[in-house]
Short mmCIF file of C-alpha atoms and ligand atoms in Angstrom, two decimals:
data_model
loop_
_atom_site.label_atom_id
_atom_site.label_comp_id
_atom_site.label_asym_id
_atom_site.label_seq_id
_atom_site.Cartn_x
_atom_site.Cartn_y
_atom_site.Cartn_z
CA UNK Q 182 -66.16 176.02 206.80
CA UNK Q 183 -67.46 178.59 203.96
CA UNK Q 184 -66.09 179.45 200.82
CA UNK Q 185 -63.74 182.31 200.31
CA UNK Q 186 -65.49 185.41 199.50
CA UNK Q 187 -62.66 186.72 197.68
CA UNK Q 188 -59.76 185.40 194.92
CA UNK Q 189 -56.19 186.59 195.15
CA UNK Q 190 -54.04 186.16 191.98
CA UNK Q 191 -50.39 187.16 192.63
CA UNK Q 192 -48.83 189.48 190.48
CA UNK Q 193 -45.12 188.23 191.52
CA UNK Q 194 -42.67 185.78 192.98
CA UNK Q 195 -42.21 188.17 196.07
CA UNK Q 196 -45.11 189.61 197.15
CA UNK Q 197 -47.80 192.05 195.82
CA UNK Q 198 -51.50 190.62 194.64
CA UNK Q 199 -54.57 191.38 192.85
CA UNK Q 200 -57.84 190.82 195.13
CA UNK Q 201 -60.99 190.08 193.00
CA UNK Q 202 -64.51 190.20 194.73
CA UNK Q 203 -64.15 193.23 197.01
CA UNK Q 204 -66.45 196.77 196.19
CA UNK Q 205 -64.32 198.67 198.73
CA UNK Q 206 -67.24 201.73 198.06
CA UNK Q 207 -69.79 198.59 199.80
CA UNK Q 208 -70.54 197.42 202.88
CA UNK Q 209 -68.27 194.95 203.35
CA UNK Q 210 -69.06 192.50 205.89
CA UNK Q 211 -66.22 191.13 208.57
CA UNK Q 212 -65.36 187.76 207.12
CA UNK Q 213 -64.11 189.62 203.96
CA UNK Q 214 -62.28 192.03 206.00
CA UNK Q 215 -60.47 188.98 207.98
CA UNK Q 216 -60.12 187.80 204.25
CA UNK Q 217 -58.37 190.76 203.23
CA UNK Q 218 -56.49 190.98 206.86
CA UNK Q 219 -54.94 187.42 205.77
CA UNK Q 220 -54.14 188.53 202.31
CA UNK Q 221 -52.16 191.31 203.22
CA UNK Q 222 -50.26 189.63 206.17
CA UNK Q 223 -49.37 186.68 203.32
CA UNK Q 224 -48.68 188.75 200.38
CA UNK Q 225 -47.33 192.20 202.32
CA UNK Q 226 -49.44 194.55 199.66
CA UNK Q 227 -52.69 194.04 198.08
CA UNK Q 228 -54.14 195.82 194.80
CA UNK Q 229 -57.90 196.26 193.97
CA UNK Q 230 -59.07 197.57 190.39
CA UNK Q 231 -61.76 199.20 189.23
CA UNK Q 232 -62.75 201.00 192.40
CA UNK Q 233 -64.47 204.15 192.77
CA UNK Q 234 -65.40 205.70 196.27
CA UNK Q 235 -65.33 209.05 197.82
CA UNK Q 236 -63.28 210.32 200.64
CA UNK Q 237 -65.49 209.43 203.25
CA UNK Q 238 -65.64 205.32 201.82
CA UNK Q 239 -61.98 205.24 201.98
CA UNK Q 240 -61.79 206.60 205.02
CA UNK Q 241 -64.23 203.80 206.69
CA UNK Q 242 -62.71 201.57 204.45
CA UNK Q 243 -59.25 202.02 206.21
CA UNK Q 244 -60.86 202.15 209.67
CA UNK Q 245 -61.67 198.44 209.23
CA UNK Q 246 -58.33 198.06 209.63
CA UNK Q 247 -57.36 200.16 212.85
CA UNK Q 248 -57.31 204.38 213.66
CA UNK Q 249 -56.20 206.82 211.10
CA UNK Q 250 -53.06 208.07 211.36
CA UNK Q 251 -52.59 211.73 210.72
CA UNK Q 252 -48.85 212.40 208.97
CA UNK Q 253 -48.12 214.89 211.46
CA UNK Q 254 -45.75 216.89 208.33
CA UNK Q 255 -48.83 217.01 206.57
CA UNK Q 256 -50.96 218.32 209.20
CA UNK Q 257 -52.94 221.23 208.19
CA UNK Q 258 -50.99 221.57 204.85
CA UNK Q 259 -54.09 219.73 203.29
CA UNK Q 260 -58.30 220.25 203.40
CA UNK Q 261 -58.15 217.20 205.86
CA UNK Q 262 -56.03 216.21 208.24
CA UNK Q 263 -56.94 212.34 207.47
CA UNK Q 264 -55.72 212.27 203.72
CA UNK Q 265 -53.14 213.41 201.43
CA UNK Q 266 -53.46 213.75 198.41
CA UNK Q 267 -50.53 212.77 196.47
CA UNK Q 268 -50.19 215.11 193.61
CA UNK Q 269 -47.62 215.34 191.17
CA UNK Q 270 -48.19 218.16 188.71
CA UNK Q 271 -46.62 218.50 185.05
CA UNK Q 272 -43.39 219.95 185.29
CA UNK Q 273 -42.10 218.96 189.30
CA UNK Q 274 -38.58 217.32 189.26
CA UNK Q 275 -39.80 215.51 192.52
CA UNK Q 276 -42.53 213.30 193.75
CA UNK Q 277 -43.71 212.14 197.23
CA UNK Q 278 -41.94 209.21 198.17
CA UNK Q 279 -39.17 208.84 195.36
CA UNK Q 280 -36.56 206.86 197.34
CA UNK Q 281 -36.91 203.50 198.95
CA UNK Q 282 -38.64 203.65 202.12
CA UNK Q 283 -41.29 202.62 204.79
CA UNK Q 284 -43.70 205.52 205.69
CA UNK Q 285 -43.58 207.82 208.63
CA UNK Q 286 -40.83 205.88 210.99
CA UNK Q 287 -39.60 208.50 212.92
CA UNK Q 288 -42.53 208.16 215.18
CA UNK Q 289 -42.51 206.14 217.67
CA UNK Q 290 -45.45 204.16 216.32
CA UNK Q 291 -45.14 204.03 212.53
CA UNK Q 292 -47.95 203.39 210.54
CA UNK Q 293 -49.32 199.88 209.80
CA UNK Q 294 -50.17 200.18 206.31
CA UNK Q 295 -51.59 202.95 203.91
CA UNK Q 296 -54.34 202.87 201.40
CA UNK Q 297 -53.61 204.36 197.80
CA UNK Q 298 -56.12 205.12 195.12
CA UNK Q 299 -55.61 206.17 191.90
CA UNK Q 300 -57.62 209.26 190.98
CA UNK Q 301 -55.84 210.43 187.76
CA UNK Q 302 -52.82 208.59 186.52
CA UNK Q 303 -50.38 208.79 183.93
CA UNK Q 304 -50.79 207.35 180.61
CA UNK Q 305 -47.29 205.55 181.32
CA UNK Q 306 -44.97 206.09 183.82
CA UNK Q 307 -45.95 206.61 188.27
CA UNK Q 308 -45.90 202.96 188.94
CA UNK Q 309 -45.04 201.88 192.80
CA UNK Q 310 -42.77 199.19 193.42
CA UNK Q 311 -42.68 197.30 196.40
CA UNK Q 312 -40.08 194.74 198.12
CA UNK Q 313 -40.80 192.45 200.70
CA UNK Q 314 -38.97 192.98 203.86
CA UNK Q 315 -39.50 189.48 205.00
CA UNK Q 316 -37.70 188.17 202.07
CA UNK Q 317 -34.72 190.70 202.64
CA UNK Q 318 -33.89 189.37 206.21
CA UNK Q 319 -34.13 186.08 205.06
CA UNK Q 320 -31.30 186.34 202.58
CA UNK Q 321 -29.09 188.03 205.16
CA UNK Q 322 -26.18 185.07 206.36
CA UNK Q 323 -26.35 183.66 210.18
CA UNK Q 324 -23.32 185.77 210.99
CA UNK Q 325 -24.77 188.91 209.58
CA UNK Q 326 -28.47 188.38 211.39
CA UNK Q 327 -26.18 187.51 214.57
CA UNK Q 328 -24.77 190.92 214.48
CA UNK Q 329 -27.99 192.71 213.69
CA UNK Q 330 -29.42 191.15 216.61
CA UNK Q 331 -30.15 193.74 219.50
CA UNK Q 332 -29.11 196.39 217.29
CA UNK Q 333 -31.50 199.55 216.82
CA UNK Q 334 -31.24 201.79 214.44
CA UNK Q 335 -32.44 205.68 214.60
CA UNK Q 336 -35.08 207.05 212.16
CA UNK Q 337 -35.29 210.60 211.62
CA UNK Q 338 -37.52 212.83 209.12
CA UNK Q 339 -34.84 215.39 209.16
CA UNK Q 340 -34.61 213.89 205.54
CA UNK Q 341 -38.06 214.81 204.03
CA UNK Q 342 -39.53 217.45 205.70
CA UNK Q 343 -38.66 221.23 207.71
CA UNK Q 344 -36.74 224.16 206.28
CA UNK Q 345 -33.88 222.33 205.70
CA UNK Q 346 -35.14 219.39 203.69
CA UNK Q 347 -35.87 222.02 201.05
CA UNK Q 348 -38.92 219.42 199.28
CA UNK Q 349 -41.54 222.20 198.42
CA UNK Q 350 -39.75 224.04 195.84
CA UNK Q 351 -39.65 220.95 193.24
CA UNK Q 352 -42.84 219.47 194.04
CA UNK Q 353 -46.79 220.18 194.00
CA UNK Q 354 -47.51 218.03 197.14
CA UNK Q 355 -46.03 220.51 200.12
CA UNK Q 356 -45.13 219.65 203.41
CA UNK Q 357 -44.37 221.40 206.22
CA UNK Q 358 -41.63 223.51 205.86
CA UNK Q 359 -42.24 226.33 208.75
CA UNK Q 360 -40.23 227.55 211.21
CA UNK Q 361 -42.01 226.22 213.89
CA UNK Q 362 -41.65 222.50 212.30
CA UNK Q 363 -39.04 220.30 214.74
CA UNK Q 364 -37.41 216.88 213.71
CA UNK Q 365 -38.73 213.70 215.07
CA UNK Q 366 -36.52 210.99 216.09
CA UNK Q 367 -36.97 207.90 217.37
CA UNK Q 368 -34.59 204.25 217.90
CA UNK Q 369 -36.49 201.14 216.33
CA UNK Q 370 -34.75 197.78 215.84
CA UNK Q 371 -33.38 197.08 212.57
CA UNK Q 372 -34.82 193.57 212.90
CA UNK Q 373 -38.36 193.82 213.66
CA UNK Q 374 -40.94 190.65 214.40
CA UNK Q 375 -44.42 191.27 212.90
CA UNK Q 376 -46.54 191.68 215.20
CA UNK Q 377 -49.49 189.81 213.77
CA UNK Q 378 -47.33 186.73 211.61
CA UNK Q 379 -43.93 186.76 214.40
CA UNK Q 380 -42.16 186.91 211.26
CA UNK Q 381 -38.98 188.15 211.46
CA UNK Q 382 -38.36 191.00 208.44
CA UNK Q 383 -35.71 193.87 208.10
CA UNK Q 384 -37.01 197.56 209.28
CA UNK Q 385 -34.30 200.37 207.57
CA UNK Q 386 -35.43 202.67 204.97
CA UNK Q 387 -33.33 205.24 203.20
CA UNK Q 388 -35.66 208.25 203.88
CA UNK Q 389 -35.84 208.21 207.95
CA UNK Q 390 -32.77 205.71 208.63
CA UNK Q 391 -30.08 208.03 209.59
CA UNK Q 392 -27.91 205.76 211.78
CA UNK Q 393 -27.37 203.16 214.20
CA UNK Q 394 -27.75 203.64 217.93
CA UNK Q 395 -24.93 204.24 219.83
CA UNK Q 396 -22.69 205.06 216.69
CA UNK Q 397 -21.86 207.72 214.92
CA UNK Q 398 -23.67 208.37 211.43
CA UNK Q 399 -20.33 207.99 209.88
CA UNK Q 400 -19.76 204.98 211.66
CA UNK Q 401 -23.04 203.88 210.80
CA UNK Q 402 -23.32 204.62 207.08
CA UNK Q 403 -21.38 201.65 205.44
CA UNK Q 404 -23.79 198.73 207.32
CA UNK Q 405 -26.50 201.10 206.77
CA UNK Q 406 -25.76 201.14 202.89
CA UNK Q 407 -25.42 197.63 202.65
CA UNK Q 408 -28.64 196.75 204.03
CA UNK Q 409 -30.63 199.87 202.15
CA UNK Q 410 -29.34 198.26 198.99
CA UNK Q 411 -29.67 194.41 199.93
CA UNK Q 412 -33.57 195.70 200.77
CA UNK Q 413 -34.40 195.82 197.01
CA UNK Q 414 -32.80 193.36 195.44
CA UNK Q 415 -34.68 192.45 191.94
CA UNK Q 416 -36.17 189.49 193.59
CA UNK Q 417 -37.59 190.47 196.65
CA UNK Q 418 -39.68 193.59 194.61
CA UNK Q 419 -42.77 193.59 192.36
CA UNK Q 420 -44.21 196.37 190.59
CA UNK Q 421 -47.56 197.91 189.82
CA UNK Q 422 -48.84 200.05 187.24
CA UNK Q 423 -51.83 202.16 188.06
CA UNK Q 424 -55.08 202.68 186.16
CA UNK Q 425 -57.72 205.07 187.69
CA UNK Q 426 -59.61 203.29 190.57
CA UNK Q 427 -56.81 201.41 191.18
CA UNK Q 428 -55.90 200.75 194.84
CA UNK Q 429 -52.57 199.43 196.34
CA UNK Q 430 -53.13 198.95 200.33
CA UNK Q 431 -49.69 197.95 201.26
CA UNK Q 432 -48.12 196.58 205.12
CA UNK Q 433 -46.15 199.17 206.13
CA UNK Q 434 -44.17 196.91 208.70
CA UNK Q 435 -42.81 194.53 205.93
CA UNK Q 436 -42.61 196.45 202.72
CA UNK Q 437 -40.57 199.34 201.40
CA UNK Q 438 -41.78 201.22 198.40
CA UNK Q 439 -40.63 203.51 195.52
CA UNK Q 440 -42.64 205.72 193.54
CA UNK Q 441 -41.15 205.87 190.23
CA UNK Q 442 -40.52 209.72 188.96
CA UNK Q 443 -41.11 208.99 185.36
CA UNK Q 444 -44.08 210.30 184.45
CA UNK Q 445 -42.64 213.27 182.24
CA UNK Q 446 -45.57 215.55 181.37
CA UNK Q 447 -48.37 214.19 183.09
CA UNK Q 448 -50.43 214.77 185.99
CA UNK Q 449 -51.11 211.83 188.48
CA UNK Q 450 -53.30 211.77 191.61
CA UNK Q 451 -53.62 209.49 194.48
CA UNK Q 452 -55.19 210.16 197.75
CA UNK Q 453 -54.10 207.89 200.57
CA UNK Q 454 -55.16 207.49 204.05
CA UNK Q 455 -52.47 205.76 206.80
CA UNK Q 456 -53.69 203.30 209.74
CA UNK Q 457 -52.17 203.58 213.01
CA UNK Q 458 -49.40 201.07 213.83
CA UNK Q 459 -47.69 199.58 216.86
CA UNK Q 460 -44.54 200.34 218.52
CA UNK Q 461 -41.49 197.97 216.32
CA UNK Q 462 -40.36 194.61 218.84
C1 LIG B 131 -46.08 207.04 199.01
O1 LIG B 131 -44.90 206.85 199.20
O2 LIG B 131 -46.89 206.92 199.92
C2 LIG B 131 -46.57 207.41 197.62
C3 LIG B 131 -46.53 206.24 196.72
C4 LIG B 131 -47.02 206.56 195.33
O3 LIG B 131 -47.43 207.71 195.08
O4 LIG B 131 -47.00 205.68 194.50
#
């Protein structure tokens, strides 16, 4: 038995913690990496500070941890296809990922995590707040995880990107908005098992959750509230404020996340790079 390469102080009763010990712009042998692996599955997002790597770095960095997955509404709206670059420029009334959600689950696949570093950030304001999906199903009573057994819910991007969503207008960071842009859809259960802990945790987000399977959206809507809101309660959430260099690498299976749109007239930068995920069970 060795001794832990790395020290994880959490920053909150829920989830979220700071990792000590780990250069992500090093080599980083595959013990830490298993280290990190466990972190994340235990504490659902993980921060590093004081980082500083290029493109390329993060980009091997995240390949540690499976493929890259390419947003395919961000395809070829950015220098490369493997990163976005979440900018929010002085002035925009909107930000990437301003309501509660999990990334990218219209696909049938959604994204296991995502890796976020802070390039330029806000002398207050742009934190990221995160609540722990385990946490959420949890709390749910017997009788209401009875009834949300077998049920699947369907996840559109409708919501957040095409024509109709209307985003680009209020917002530096464009998606695609072209004609030739067609909604995604896709059925995923709204109680999902983690594939790596078989932990049982609660998979509906505001921005792709559109309904339930088999009912109608208005049909669906008053459940689907209920369980947006019970998502976020106080106590299943933690927050974290950026500096530059900072990096949040979140599970995109058991957390939802915020970015707060408070950062009046500032510019903040992130660039973030997705890993390839599994299909929900
Ligand atoms: C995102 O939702 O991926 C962006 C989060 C952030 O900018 O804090």
């Amino acid at each position: 038995m060795r001794n832990s390469r790395i020290a994880i102080h959490p920053i909150a009763g829920a989830l979220g913690a700071e990792i000590e010990g780990v250069w992500i712009g090093g080599d980083i042998d595959d013990a830490t990496i298993a280290e990190i692996r466990q972190a994340l599955n235990e504490h659902c997002v993980i921060f590093f500070r004081g980082q500083e790597f290029d493109a390329e770095r993060h980009k091997s960095f995240a390949r540690r941890f499976g493929d890259i997955f390419v947003h395919p509404n961000y395809r070829g709206m950015q220098e490369d296809d493997e990163i976005v670059m979440v900018r929010r420029e002085p002035g925009d009334q909107h930000i990437v990922g301003e309501d509660w959600h999990t990334d990218t689950t219209m696909v049938a696949a959604p994204p296991m995590g995502a890796i976020l570093y802070a390039i330029e950030v806000p002398p207050y304001g742009g934190d990221t707040c995160f609540a722990n999906q385990h946490l959420a199903y949890e709390a749910l009573s017997a009788g209401m995880k009875r009834m949300l057994e077998g049920l699947r819910a369907v996840h559109s991007d409708r919501l957040v990107a095409g024509p109709q969503a209307g985003r680009n207008a209020y917002r530096a960071t464009k998606v695609r908005e072209d004609a030739g842009w067609r909604e995604t859809v896709n059925t995923h259960p709204v109680v999902r098992t983690h594939p790596e802990t078989g932990k049982k945790l609660l998979f509906v987000n505001a921005a792709y959750t559109v309904g339930f399977a088999g009912m109608t959206e208005a049909e669906s809507r008053p459940l689907l509230d209920y369980l947006l809101q019970h998502g976020h309660r106080p106590e299943f959430t933690c927050r974290f404020r950026w500096q530059n260099g900072s990096v949040a690498f979140w599970d995109n299976r058991s957390v939802k996340h915020l970015a707060v749109n408070d950062a009046g007239p500032y510019r903040r930068l992130m660039r973030r790079v997705q890993i390839v995920g599994d299909i929900p069970a």
